[in-house]
Amino acid sequence: DAGVTQSPTHLIKTRGQQVTLRCSPKSGHDTVSWYQQALGQGPQFIFQYYEEEERQRGNFPDRFSGHQFPNYSSELNVNALLLGDSALYLCASSEETGGLAKNIQYFGAGTRLSVL
Amino acid sequence: GNSVTQMEGPVTLSEEAFLTINCTYTATGYPSLFWYVQYPGEGLQLLLKATKADDKGSNKGFEATYRKETTSFHLEKGSVQVSDSAVYFCALFYNQGGKLIFGQGTELSVKP
């Protein structure tokens, strides 16, 4: 059973560029959450997708956007990259039940984004 | 607002020493509490969880008890191994919100 997979593993971009990160959830999971982990910090919640819609959003600017596809996979897009966007981006998947997210999230290995 | 505070690292121990990593939280209501572990160059792995007051989560020799009276969820292990070297994150979760709120992480280094 494949776990959560993310691609690419590493990315190098320059300021002002745009980037797209991809995530495939664990089999049977329908909810995808994205987190940003700066060096030496804990992950910070960006947003969550369920039924192809953004359900909840953390304190991130509109430059961060996402999408969920019918097969539950997801993309994270970041426009107009800043140096401060350099971080490990983690995708987590979980199941929804009875209208509430199940409380176990499984994480992928992440995409390391470097903005020069 | 809701938040999690962990003890500062790095924590350096000798093999077979006793481990405690402190975690306290600020939250309304009744969140679930988690410990995740991150090995170098990897994502987060769930280590253990507790969903209500006085629950004890345990896995791979690690334990933590959900203490509502002290708003704490300290991680303990009786005898650490070199392979336990990693960064440990305490986190809280509300089903209604669906997001994890993490502490800043505590790096553990175990020397042979």
mmCIF file of C-alpha atoms in Angstrom:
data_model
loop_
_atom_site.group_PDB
_atom_site.id
_atom_site.type_symbol
_atom_site.label_atom_id
_atom_site.label_comp_id
_atom_site.label_asym_id
_atom_site.label_seq_id
_atom_site.Cartn_x
_atom_site.Cartn_y
_atom_site.Cartn_z
ATOM 1 C CA ASP A 1 0.000 0.000 0.000
ATOM 2 C CA ALA A 2 1.631 3.234 -1.157
ATOM 3 C CA GLY A 3 1.711 5.968 1.398
ATOM 4 C CA VAL A 4 1.556 9.677 0.664
ATOM 5 C CA THR A 5 3.789 10.554 -2.291
ATOM 6 C CA GLN A 6 5.051 14.000 -3.194
ATOM 7 C CA SER A 7 6.890 15.319 -6.221
ATOM 8 C CA PRO A 8 9.345 16.668 -6.952
ATOM 9 C CA THR A 9 11.725 15.941 -4.089
ATOM 10 C CA HIS A 10 13.727 19.122 -4.564
ATOM 11 C CA LEU A 11 13.195 22.342 -6.477
ATOM 12 C CA ILE A 12 15.304 25.420 -7.031
ATOM 13 C CA LYS A 13 13.581 28.592 -8.225
ATOM 14 C CA THR A 14 14.393 32.281 -8.406
ATOM 15 C CA ARG A 15 12.472 35.164 -6.901
ATOM 16 C CA GLY A 16 9.323 36.070 -8.782
ATOM 17 C CA GLN A 17 8.867 32.664 -10.383
ATOM 18 C CA GLN A 18 5.932 30.338 -9.871
ATOM 19 C CA VAL A 19 6.039 26.750 -8.620
ATOM 20 C CA THR A 20 3.676 23.764 -8.534
ATOM 21 C CA LEU A 21 4.065 20.936 -6.048
ATOM 22 C CA ARG A 22 2.136 17.663 -6.290
ATOM 23 C CA CYS A 23 0.755 15.174 -3.795
ATOM 24 C CA SER A 24 -0.937 11.782 -4.065
ATOM 25 C CA PRO A 25 -2.754 10.758 -0.902
ATOM 26 C CA LYS A 26 -2.622 7.410 0.821
ATOM 27 C CA SER A 27 -5.022 4.875 -0.679
ATOM 28 C CA GLY A 28 -8.539 5.359 0.675
ATOM 29 C CA HIS A 29 -7.909 8.909 1.884
ATOM 30 C CA ASP A 30 -10.016 11.762 0.539
ATOM 31 C CA THR A 31 -8.654 14.799 2.398
ATOM 32 C CA VAL A 32 -5.351 16.529 1.698
ATOM 33 C CA SER A 33 -3.658 19.146 3.853
ATOM 34 C CA TRP A 34 -0.552 21.176 3.042
ATOM 35 C CA TYR A 35 2.016 22.451 5.527
ATOM 36 C CA GLN A 36 5.082 24.665 5.265
ATOM 37 C CA GLN A 37 8.080 23.788 7.441
ATOM 38 C CA ALA A 38 10.786 26.432 7.627
ATOM 39 C CA LEU A 39 14.248 25.335 8.711
ATOM 40 C CA GLY A 40 14.326 24.563 12.422
ATOM 41 C CA GLN A 41 10.590 25.171 12.881
ATOM 42 C CA GLY A 42 7.450 23.111 13.235
ATOM 43 C CA PRO A 43 5.125 22.713 10.235
ATOM 44 C CA GLN A 44 2.604 25.509 9.665
ATOM 45 C CA PHE A 45 -0.817 24.745 8.168
ATOM 46 C CA ILE A 46 -1.398 26.272 4.728
ATOM 47 C CA PHE A 47 -4.790 24.840 3.685
ATOM 48 C CA GLN A 48 -6.890 21.703 3.415
ATOM 49 C CA TYR A 49 -8.841 20.251 0.486
ATOM 50 C CA TYR A 50 -11.870 17.994 0.607
ATOM 51 C CA GLU A 51 -14.297 17.212 -2.209
ATOM 52 C CA GLU A 52 -12.173 19.344 -4.536
ATOM 53 C CA GLU A 53 -12.728 22.475 -2.469
ATOM 54 C CA GLU A 54 -10.568 24.426 -0.046
ATOM 55 C CA ARG A 55 -12.162 23.783 3.305
ATOM 56 C CA GLN A 56 -9.887 25.631 5.662
ATOM 57 C CA ARG A 57 -6.957 28.003 5.277
ATOM 58 C CA GLY A 58 -4.128 29.056 7.525
ATOM 59 C CA ASN A 59 -2.458 32.446 7.696
ATOM 60 C CA PHE A 60 -0.876 32.443 4.241
ATOM 61 C CA PRO A 61 -1.245 35.051 1.470
ATOM 62 C CA ASP A 62 -3.231 34.529 -1.712
ATOM 63 C CA ARG A 63 0.009 33.766 -3.545
ATOM 64 C CA PHE A 64 -0.495 30.282 -2.132
ATOM 65 C CA SER A 65 -3.254 28.412 -3.906
ATOM 66 C CA GLY A 66 -4.214 24.829 -4.432
ATOM 67 C CA HIS A 67 -6.349 22.344 -6.209
ATOM 68 C CA GLN A 68 -7.733 18.890 -5.585
ATOM 69 C CA PHE A 69 -8.577 16.524 -8.423
ATOM 70 C CA PRO A 70 -11.368 13.923 -8.623
ATOM 71 C CA ASN A 71 -8.855 11.178 -7.747
ATOM 72 C CA TYR A 72 -8.101 13.121 -4.508
ATOM 73 C CA SER A 73 -4.578 14.081 -5.555
ATOM 74 C CA SER A 74 -3.655 17.703 -4.968
ATOM 75 C CA GLU A 75 -1.416 20.520 -6.127
ATOM 76 C CA LEU A 76 0.042 23.459 -4.247
ATOM 77 C CA ASN A 77 0.865 26.531 -6.326
ATOM 78 C CA VAL A 78 2.957 29.440 -5.145
ATOM 79 C CA ASN A 79 3.170 32.592 -7.272
ATOM 80 C CA ALA A 80 5.660 35.453 -7.163
ATOM 81 C CA LEU A 81 8.134 33.489 -5.064
ATOM 82 C CA LEU A 82 9.970 35.266 -2.244
ATOM 83 C CA LEU A 83 13.193 34.246 -0.553
ATOM 84 C CA GLY A 84 11.135 33.548 2.561
ATOM 85 C CA ASP A 85 9.167 30.850 0.741
ATOM 86 C CA SER A 86 12.214 28.574 0.948
ATOM 87 C CA ALA A 87 11.053 25.650 3.073
ATOM 88 C CA LEU A 88 10.053 21.999 3.158
ATOM 89 C CA TYR A 89 6.468 21.644 1.930
ATOM 90 C CA LEU A 90 4.640 18.704 3.420
ATOM 91 C CA CYS A 91 1.463 17.077 2.227
ATOM 92 C CA ALA A 92 -0.689 15.060 4.615
ATOM 93 C CA SER A 93 -3.698 12.890 3.851
ATOM 94 C CA SER A 94 -6.545 11.701 6.026
ATOM 95 C CA GLU A 95 -10.065 10.317 5.891
ATOM 96 C CA GLU A 96 -13.314 12.156 6.375
ATOM 97 C CA THR A 97 -16.063 10.504 8.352
ATOM 98 C CA GLY A 98 -19.433 11.820 9.481
ATOM 99 C CA GLY A 99 -18.532 15.310 8.386
ATOM 100 C CA LEU A 100 -15.441 15.432 10.556
ATOM 101 C CA ALA A 101 -11.832 14.857 9.591
ATOM 102 C CA LYS A 102 -10.399 11.749 11.180
ATOM 103 C CA ASN A 103 -7.680 12.779 13.519
ATOM 104 C CA ILE A 104 -4.749 10.889 12.020
ATOM 105 C CA GLN A 105 -2.853 12.596 9.234
ATOM 106 C CA TYR A 106 -0.186 10.718 7.293
ATOM 107 C CA PHE A 107 2.644 12.749 5.847
ATOM 108 C CA GLY A 108 4.703 12.492 2.701
ATOM 109 C CA ALA A 109 8.455 13.015 2.634
ATOM 110 C CA GLY A 110 8.014 16.569 1.417
ATOM 111 C CA THR A 111 9.313 18.822 -1.336
ATOM 112 C CA ARG A 112 12.330 20.954 -0.479
ATOM 113 C CA LEU A 113 11.929 24.336 -2.212
ATOM 114 C CA SER A 114 14.874 26.704 -2.430
ATOM 115 C CA VAL A 115 14.256 30.240 -3.699
ATOM 116 C CA LEU A 116 17.381 32.104 -4.819
ATOM 117 C CA GLY B 1 -5.467 31.059 20.380
ATOM 118 C CA ASN B 2 -4.459 27.418 20.303
ATOM 119 C CA SER B 3 -0.735 26.718 20.580
ATOM 120 C CA VAL B 4 1.859 24.123 21.552
ATOM 121 C CA THR B 5 5.126 24.769 23.385
ATOM 122 C CA GLN B 6 7.971 22.269 23.568
ATOM 123 C CA MET B 7 11.190 22.287 25.499
ATOM 124 C CA GLU B 8 14.114 23.724 23.605
ATOM 125 C CA GLY B 9 16.666 21.431 22.077
ATOM 126 C CA PRO B 10 18.973 19.981 21.235
ATOM 127 C CA VAL B 11 18.761 17.270 23.855
ATOM 128 C CA THR B 12 21.875 15.096 23.979
ATOM 129 C CA LEU B 13 21.767 11.765 25.815
ATOM 130 C CA SER B 14 23.887 8.657 26.120
ATOM 131 C CA GLU B 15 22.480 5.349 24.923
ATOM 132 C CA GLU B 16 20.156 3.699 27.496
ATOM 133 C CA ALA B 17 19.468 6.999 29.274
ATOM 134 C CA PHE B 18 15.942 8.070 30.258
ATOM 135 C CA LEU B 19 14.247 10.577 27.976
ATOM 136 C CA THR B 20 11.700 13.266 28.758
ATOM 137 C CA ILE B 21 10.635 15.904 26.233
ATOM 138 C CA ASN B 22 8.197 18.390 27.705
ATOM 139 C CA CYS B 23 5.145 19.592 25.810
ATOM 140 C CA THR B 24 2.434 21.937 27.030
ATOM 141 C CA TYR B 25 -0.518 23.273 25.109
ATOM 142 C CA THR B 26 -3.068 26.080 25.132
ATOM 143 C CA ALA B 27 -6.438 25.124 23.716
ATOM 144 C CA THR B 28 -10.161 25.512 24.150
ATOM 145 C CA GLY B 29 -12.277 22.410 24.311
ATOM 146 C CA TYR B 30 -10.875 18.925 23.971
ATOM 147 C CA PRO B 31 -8.231 18.488 21.289
ATOM 148 C CA SER B 32 -6.476 15.261 20.411
ATOM 149 C CA LEU B 33 -2.737 15.268 21.106
ATOM 150 C CA PHE B 34 0.051 13.736 19.049
ATOM 151 C CA TRP B 35 3.765 13.154 18.918
ATOM 152 C CA TYR B 36 5.330 12.991 15.478
ATOM 153 C CA VAL B 37 8.971 12.133 14.720
ATOM 154 C CA GLN B 38 11.071 13.407 11.826
ATOM 155 C CA TYR B 39 14.263 11.587 10.883
ATOM 156 C CA PRO B 40 16.904 13.481 8.883
ATOM 157 C CA GLY B 41 15.776 14.202 5.340
ATOM 158 C CA GLU B 42 12.343 12.650 5.836
ATOM 159 C CA GLY B 43 8.745 13.687 6.441
ATOM 160 C CA LEU B 44 6.818 13.273 9.669
ATOM 161 C CA GLN B 45 5.871 9.904 11.093
ATOM 162 C CA LEU B 46 3.145 9.497 13.672
ATOM 163 C CA LEU B 47 4.701 8.182 16.888
ATOM 164 C CA LEU B 48 1.734 8.099 19.274
ATOM 165 C CA LYS B 49 -1.538 9.808 20.086
ATOM 166 C CA ALA B 50 -4.123 10.367 22.818
ATOM 167 C CA THR B 51 -7.651 11.551 22.211
ATOM 168 C CA LYS B 52 -8.973 12.402 25.694
ATOM 169 C CA ALA B 53 -7.839 13.317 29.188
ATOM 170 C CA ASP B 54 -5.850 10.627 31.034
ATOM 171 C CA ASP B 55 -5.341 8.586 27.854
ATOM 172 C CA LYS B 56 -1.838 7.180 27.509
ATOM 173 C CA GLY B 57 -0.390 6.799 24.026
ATOM 174 C CA SER B 58 2.476 4.390 23.514
ATOM 175 C CA ASN B 59 4.587 3.040 20.664
ATOM 176 C CA LYS B 60 8.117 1.653 20.247
ATOM 177 C CA GLY B 61 8.854 2.159 23.963
ATOM 178 C CA PHE B 62 7.729 5.803 23.929
ATOM 179 C CA GLU B 63 4.839 6.950 26.126
ATOM 180 C CA ALA B 64 2.888 10.142 26.745
ATOM 181 C CA THR B 65 -0.136 10.820 28.965
ATOM 182 C CA TYR B 66 -2.785 13.460 28.190
ATOM 183 C CA ARG B 67 -2.929 15.608 31.345
ATOM 184 C CA LYS B 68 -5.751 18.110 31.126
ATOM 185 C CA GLU B 69 -5.142 19.551 34.596
ATOM 186 C CA THR B 70 -1.603 20.594 33.633
ATOM 187 C CA THR B 71 -2.305 20.943 29.871
ATOM 188 C CA SER B 72 0.680 18.716 29.176
ATOM 189 C CA PHE B 73 1.616 15.748 27.003
ATOM 190 C CA HIS B 74 5.235 14.964 27.892
ATOM 191 C CA LEU B 75 7.067 12.310 25.859
ATOM 192 C CA GLU B 76 9.076 9.682 27.772
ATOM 193 C CA LYS B 77 11.197 6.646 26.999
ATOM 194 C CA GLY B 78 12.959 4.505 29.544
ATOM 195 C CA SER B 79 16.065 3.634 27.517
ATOM 196 C CA VAL B 80 16.952 5.524 24.343
ATOM 197 C CA GLN B 81 18.924 4.107 21.427
ATOM 198 C CA VAL B 82 21.146 5.780 18.866
ATOM 199 C CA SER B 83 18.405 5.086 16.294
ATOM 200 C CA ASP B 84 16.026 7.366 18.268
ATOM 201 C CA SER B 85 18.053 10.398 17.172
ATOM 202 C CA ALA B 86 15.555 12.638 15.356
ATOM 203 C CA VAL B 87 13.396 15.731 15.786
ATOM 204 C CA TYR B 88 10.232 15.226 17.822
ATOM 205 C CA PHE B 89 7.106 17.357 17.360
ATOM 206 C CA CYS B 90 4.172 17.676 19.706
ATOM 207 C CA ALA B 91 0.878 18.654 18.049
ATOM 208 C CA LEU B 92 -2.799 19.194 18.793
ATOM 209 C CA PHE B 93 -5.805 18.574 16.563
ATOM 210 C CA TYR B 94 -9.501 19.401 16.497
ATOM 211 C CA ASN B 95 -11.758 17.229 14.366
ATOM 212 C CA GLN B 96 -13.920 20.240 13.597
ATOM 213 C CA GLY B 97 -10.962 22.219 12.356
ATOM 214 C CA GLY B 98 -9.084 19.405 10.697
ATOM 215 C CA LYS B 99 -5.633 20.938 11.040
ATOM 216 C CA LEU B 100 -2.642 20.051 13.175
ATOM 217 C CA ILE B 101 -0.993 22.759 15.283
ATOM 218 C CA PHE B 102 2.649 21.901 15.932
ATOM 219 C CA GLY B 103 5.226 22.901 18.472
ATOM 220 C CA GLN B 104 8.620 24.079 17.271
ATOM 221 C CA GLY B 105 10.211 20.640 17.582
ATOM 222 C CA THR B 106 12.879 19.211 19.885
ATOM 223 C CA GLU B 107 16.008 17.681 18.412
ATOM 224 C CA LEU B 108 17.244 14.552 20.177
ATOM 225 C CA SER B 109 20.791 13.263 19.712
ATOM 226 C CA VAL B 110 21.720 9.916 21.292
ATOM 227 C CA LYS B 111 25.417 9.082 21.565
ATOM 228 C CA PRO B 112 26.753 5.493 21.796
#
